[in-house]
PDB file of N, CA and C in Angstrom:
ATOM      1  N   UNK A   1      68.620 136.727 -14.585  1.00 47.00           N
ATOM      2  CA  UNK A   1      67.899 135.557 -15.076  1.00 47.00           C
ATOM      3  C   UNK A   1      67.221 134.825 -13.919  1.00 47.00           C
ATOM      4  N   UNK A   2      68.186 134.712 -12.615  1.00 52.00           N
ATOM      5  CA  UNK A   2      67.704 133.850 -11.802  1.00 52.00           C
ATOM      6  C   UNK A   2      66.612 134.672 -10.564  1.00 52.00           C
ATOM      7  N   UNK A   3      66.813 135.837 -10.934  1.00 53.00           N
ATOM      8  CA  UNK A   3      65.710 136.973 -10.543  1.00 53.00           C
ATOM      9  C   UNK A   3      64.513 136.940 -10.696  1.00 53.00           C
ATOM     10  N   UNK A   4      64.433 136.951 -12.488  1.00 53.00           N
ATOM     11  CA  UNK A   4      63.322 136.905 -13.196  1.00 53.00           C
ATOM     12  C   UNK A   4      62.668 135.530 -12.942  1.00 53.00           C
ATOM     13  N   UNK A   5      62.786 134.821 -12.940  1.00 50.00           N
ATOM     14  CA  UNK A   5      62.428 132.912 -12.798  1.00 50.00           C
ATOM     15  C   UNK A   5      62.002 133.409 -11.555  1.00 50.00           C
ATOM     16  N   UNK A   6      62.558 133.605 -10.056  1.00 52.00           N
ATOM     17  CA  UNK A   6      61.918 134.025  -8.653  1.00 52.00           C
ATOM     18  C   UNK A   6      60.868 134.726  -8.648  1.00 52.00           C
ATOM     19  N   UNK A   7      60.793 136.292  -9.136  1.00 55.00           N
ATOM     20  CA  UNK A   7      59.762 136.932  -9.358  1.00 55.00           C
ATOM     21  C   UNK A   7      58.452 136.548 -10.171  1.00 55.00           C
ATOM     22  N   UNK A   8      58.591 135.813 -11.036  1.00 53.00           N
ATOM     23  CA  UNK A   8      57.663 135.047 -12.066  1.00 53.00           C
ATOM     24  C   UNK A   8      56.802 134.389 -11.067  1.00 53.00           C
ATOM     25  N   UNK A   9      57.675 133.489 -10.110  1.00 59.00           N
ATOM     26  CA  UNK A   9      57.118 131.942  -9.748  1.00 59.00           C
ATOM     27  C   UNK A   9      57.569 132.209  -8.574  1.00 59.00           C
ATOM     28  N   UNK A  10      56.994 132.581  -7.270  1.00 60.00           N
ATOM     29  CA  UNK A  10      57.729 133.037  -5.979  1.00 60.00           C
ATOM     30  C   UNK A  10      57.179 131.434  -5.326  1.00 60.00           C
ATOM     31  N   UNK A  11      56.445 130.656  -6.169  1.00 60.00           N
ATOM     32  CA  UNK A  11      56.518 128.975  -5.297  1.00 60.00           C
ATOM     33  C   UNK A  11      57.941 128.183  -5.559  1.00 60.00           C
ATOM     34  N   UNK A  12      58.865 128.702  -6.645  1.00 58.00           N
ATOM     35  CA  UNK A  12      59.730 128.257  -6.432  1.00 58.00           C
ATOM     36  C   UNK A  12      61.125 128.440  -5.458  1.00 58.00           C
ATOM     37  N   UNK A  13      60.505 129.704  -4.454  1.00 60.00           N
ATOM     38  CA  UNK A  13      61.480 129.822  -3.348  1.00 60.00           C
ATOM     39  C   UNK A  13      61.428 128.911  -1.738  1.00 60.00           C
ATOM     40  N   UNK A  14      60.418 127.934  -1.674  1.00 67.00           N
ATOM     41  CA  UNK A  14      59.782 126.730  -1.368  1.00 67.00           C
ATOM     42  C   UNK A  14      60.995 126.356  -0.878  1.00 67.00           C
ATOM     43  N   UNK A  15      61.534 125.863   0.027  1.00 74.00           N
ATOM     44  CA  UNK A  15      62.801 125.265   0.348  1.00 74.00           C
ATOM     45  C   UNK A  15      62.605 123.592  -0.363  1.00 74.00           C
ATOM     46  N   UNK A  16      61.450 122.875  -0.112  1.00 79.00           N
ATOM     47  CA  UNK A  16      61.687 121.432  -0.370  1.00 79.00           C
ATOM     48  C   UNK A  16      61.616 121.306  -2.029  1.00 79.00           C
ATOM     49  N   UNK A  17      61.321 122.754  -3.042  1.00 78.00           N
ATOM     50  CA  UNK A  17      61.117 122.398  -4.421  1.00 78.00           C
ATOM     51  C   UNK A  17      62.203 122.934  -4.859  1.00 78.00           C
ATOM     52  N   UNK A  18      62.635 123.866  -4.110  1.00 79.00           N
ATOM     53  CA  UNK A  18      64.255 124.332  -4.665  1.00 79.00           C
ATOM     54  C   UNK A  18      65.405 123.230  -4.455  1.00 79.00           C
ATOM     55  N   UNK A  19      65.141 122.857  -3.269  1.00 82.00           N
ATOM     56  CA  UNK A  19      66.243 121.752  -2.918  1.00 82.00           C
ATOM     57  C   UNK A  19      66.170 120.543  -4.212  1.00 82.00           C
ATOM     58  N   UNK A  20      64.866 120.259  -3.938  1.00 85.00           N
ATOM     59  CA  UNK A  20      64.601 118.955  -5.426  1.00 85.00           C
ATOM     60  C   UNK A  20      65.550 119.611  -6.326  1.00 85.00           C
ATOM     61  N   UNK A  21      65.007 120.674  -7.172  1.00 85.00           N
ATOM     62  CA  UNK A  21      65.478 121.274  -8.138  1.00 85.00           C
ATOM     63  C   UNK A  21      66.875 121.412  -8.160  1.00 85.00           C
ATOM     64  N   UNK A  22      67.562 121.701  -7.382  1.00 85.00           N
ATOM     65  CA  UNK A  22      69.442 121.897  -7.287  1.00 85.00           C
ATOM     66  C   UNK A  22      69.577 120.276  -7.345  1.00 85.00           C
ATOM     67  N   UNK A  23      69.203 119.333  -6.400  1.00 89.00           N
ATOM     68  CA  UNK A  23      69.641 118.088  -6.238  1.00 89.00           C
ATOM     69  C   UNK A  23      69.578 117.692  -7.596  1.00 89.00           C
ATOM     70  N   UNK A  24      68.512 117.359  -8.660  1.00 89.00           N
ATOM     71  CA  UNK A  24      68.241 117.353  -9.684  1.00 89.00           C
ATOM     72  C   UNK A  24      69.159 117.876 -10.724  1.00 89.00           C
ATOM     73  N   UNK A  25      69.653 119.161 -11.088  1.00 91.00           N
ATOM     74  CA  UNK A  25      70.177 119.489 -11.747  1.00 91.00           C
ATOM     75  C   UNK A  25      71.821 118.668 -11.413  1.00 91.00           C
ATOM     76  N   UNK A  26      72.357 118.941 -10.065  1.00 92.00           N
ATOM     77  CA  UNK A  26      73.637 118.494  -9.852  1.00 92.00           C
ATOM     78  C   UNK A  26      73.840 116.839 -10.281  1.00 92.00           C
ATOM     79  N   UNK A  27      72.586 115.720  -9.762  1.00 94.00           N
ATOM     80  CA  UNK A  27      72.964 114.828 -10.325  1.00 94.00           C
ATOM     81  C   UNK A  27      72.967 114.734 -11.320  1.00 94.00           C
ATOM     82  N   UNK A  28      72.137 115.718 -12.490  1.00 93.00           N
ATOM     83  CA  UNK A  28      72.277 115.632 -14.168  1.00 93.00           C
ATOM     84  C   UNK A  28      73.771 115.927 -14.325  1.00 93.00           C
ATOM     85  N   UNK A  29      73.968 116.732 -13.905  1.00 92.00           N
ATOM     86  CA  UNK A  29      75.112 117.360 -14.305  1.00 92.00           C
ATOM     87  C   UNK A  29      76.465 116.464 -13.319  1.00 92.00           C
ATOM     88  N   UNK A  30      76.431 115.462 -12.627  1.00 94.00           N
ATOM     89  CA  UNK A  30      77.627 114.412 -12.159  1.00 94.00           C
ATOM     90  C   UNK A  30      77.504 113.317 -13.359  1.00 94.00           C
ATOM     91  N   UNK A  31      76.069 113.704 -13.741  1.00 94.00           N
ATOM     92  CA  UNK A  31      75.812 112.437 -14.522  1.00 94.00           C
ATOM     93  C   UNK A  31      76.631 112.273 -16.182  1.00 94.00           C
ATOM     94  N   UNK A  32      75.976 113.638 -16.614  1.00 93.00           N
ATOM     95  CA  UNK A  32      76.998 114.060 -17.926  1.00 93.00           C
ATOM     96  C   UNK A  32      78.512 113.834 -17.767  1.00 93.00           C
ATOM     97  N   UNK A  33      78.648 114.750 -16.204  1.00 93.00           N
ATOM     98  CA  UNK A  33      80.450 114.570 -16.475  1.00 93.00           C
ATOM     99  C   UNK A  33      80.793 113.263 -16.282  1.00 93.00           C
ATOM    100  N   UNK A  34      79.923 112.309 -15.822  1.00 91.00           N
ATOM    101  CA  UNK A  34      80.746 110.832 -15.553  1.00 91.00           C
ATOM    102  C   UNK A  34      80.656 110.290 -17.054  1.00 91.00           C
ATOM    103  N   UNK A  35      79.883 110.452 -17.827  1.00 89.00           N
ATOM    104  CA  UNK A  35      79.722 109.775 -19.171  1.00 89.00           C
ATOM    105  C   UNK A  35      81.003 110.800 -20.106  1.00 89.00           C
ATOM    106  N   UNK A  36      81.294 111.672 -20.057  1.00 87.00           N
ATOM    107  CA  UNK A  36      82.204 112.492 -20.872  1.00 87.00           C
ATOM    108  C   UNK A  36      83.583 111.798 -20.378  1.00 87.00           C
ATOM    109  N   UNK A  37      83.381 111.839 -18.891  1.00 86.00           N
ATOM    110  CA  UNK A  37      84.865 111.148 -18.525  1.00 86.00           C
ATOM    111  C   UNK A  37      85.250 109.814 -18.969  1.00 86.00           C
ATOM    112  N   UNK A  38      84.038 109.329 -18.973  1.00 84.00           N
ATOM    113  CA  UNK A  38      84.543 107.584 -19.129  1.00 84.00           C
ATOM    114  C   UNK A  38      83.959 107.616 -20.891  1.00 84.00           C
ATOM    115  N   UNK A  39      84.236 107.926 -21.419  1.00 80.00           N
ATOM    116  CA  UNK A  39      83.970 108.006 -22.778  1.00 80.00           C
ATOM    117  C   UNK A  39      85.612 109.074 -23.128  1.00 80.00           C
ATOM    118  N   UNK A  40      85.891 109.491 -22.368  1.00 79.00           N
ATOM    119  CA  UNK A  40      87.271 110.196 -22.705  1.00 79.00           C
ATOM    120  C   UNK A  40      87.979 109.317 -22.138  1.00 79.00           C
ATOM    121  N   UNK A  41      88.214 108.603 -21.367  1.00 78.00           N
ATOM    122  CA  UNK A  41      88.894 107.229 -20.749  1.00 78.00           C
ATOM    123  C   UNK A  41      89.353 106.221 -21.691  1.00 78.00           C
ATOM    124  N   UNK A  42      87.798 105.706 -22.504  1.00 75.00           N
ATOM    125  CA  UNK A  42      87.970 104.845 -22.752  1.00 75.00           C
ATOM    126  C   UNK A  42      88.414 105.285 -24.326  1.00 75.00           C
ATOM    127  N   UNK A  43      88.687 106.434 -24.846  1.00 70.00           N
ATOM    128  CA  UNK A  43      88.468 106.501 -26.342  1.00 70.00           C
ATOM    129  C   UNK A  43      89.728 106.316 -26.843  1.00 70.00           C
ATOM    130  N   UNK A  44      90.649 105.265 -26.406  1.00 64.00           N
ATOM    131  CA  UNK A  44      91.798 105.583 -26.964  1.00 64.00           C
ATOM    132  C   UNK A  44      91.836 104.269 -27.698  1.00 64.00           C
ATOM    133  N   UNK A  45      90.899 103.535 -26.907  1.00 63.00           N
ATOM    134  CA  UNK A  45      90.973 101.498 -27.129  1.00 63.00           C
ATOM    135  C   UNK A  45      89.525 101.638 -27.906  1.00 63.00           C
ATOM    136  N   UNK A  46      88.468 102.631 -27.821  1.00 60.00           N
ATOM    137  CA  UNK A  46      86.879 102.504 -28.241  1.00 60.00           C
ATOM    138  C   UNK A  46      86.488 104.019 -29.452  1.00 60.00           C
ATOM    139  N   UNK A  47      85.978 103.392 -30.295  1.00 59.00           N
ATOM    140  CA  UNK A  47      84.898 104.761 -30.658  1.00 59.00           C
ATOM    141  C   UNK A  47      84.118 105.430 -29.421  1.00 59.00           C
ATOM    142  N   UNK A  48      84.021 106.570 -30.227  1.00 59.00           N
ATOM    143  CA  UNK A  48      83.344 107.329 -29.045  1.00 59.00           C
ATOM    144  C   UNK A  48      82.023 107.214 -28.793  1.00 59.00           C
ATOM    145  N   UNK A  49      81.245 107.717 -27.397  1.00 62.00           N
ATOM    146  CA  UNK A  49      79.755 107.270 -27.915  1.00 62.00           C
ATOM    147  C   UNK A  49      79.407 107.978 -28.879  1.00 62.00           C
ATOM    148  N   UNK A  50      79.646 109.001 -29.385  1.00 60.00           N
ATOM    149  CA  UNK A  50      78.222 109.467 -29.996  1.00 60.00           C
ATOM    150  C   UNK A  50      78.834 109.262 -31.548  1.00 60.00           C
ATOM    151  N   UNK A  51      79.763 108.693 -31.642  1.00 61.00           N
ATOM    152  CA  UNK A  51      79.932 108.338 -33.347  1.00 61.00           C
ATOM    153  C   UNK A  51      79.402 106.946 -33.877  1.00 61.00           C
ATOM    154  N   UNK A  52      79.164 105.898 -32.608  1.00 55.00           N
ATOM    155  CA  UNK A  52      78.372 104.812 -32.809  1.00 55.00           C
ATOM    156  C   UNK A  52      77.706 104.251 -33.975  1.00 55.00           C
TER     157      UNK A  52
END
C-alpha cells in the first residue's frame, strides 16, 4: 500500500512533506486517543460524547 502511494507520487518522498505528513497524522491520532481516554474517564459520572 505504502509502495503504491510512493511510486504514484515520488514528491511525496520530500523529507519536509513527509515529515508534515507523519507529524500530522500522529497528532490526529494523540488527538483521538486523548478524547477516547477522557471520555472513558469521565463516563462513569457523564454520558458519553457521542450519545449526546
Amino acid at each position: 500500500m505504502i509502495d503504491m502511494a510512493v511510486e504514484f507520487s515520488p514528491a511525496l518522498m520530500t523529507t519536509p512533506v513527509m515529515s508534515s505528513i507523519v507529524t500530522g497524522l500522529l497528532t490526529a491520532g494523540l488527538l483521538v486517543w486523548a478524547l477516547i481516554g477522557y471520555d472513558y474517564v469521565r463516563a462513569e459520572t457523564a454520558p458519553k460524547l457521542w450519545q449526546k
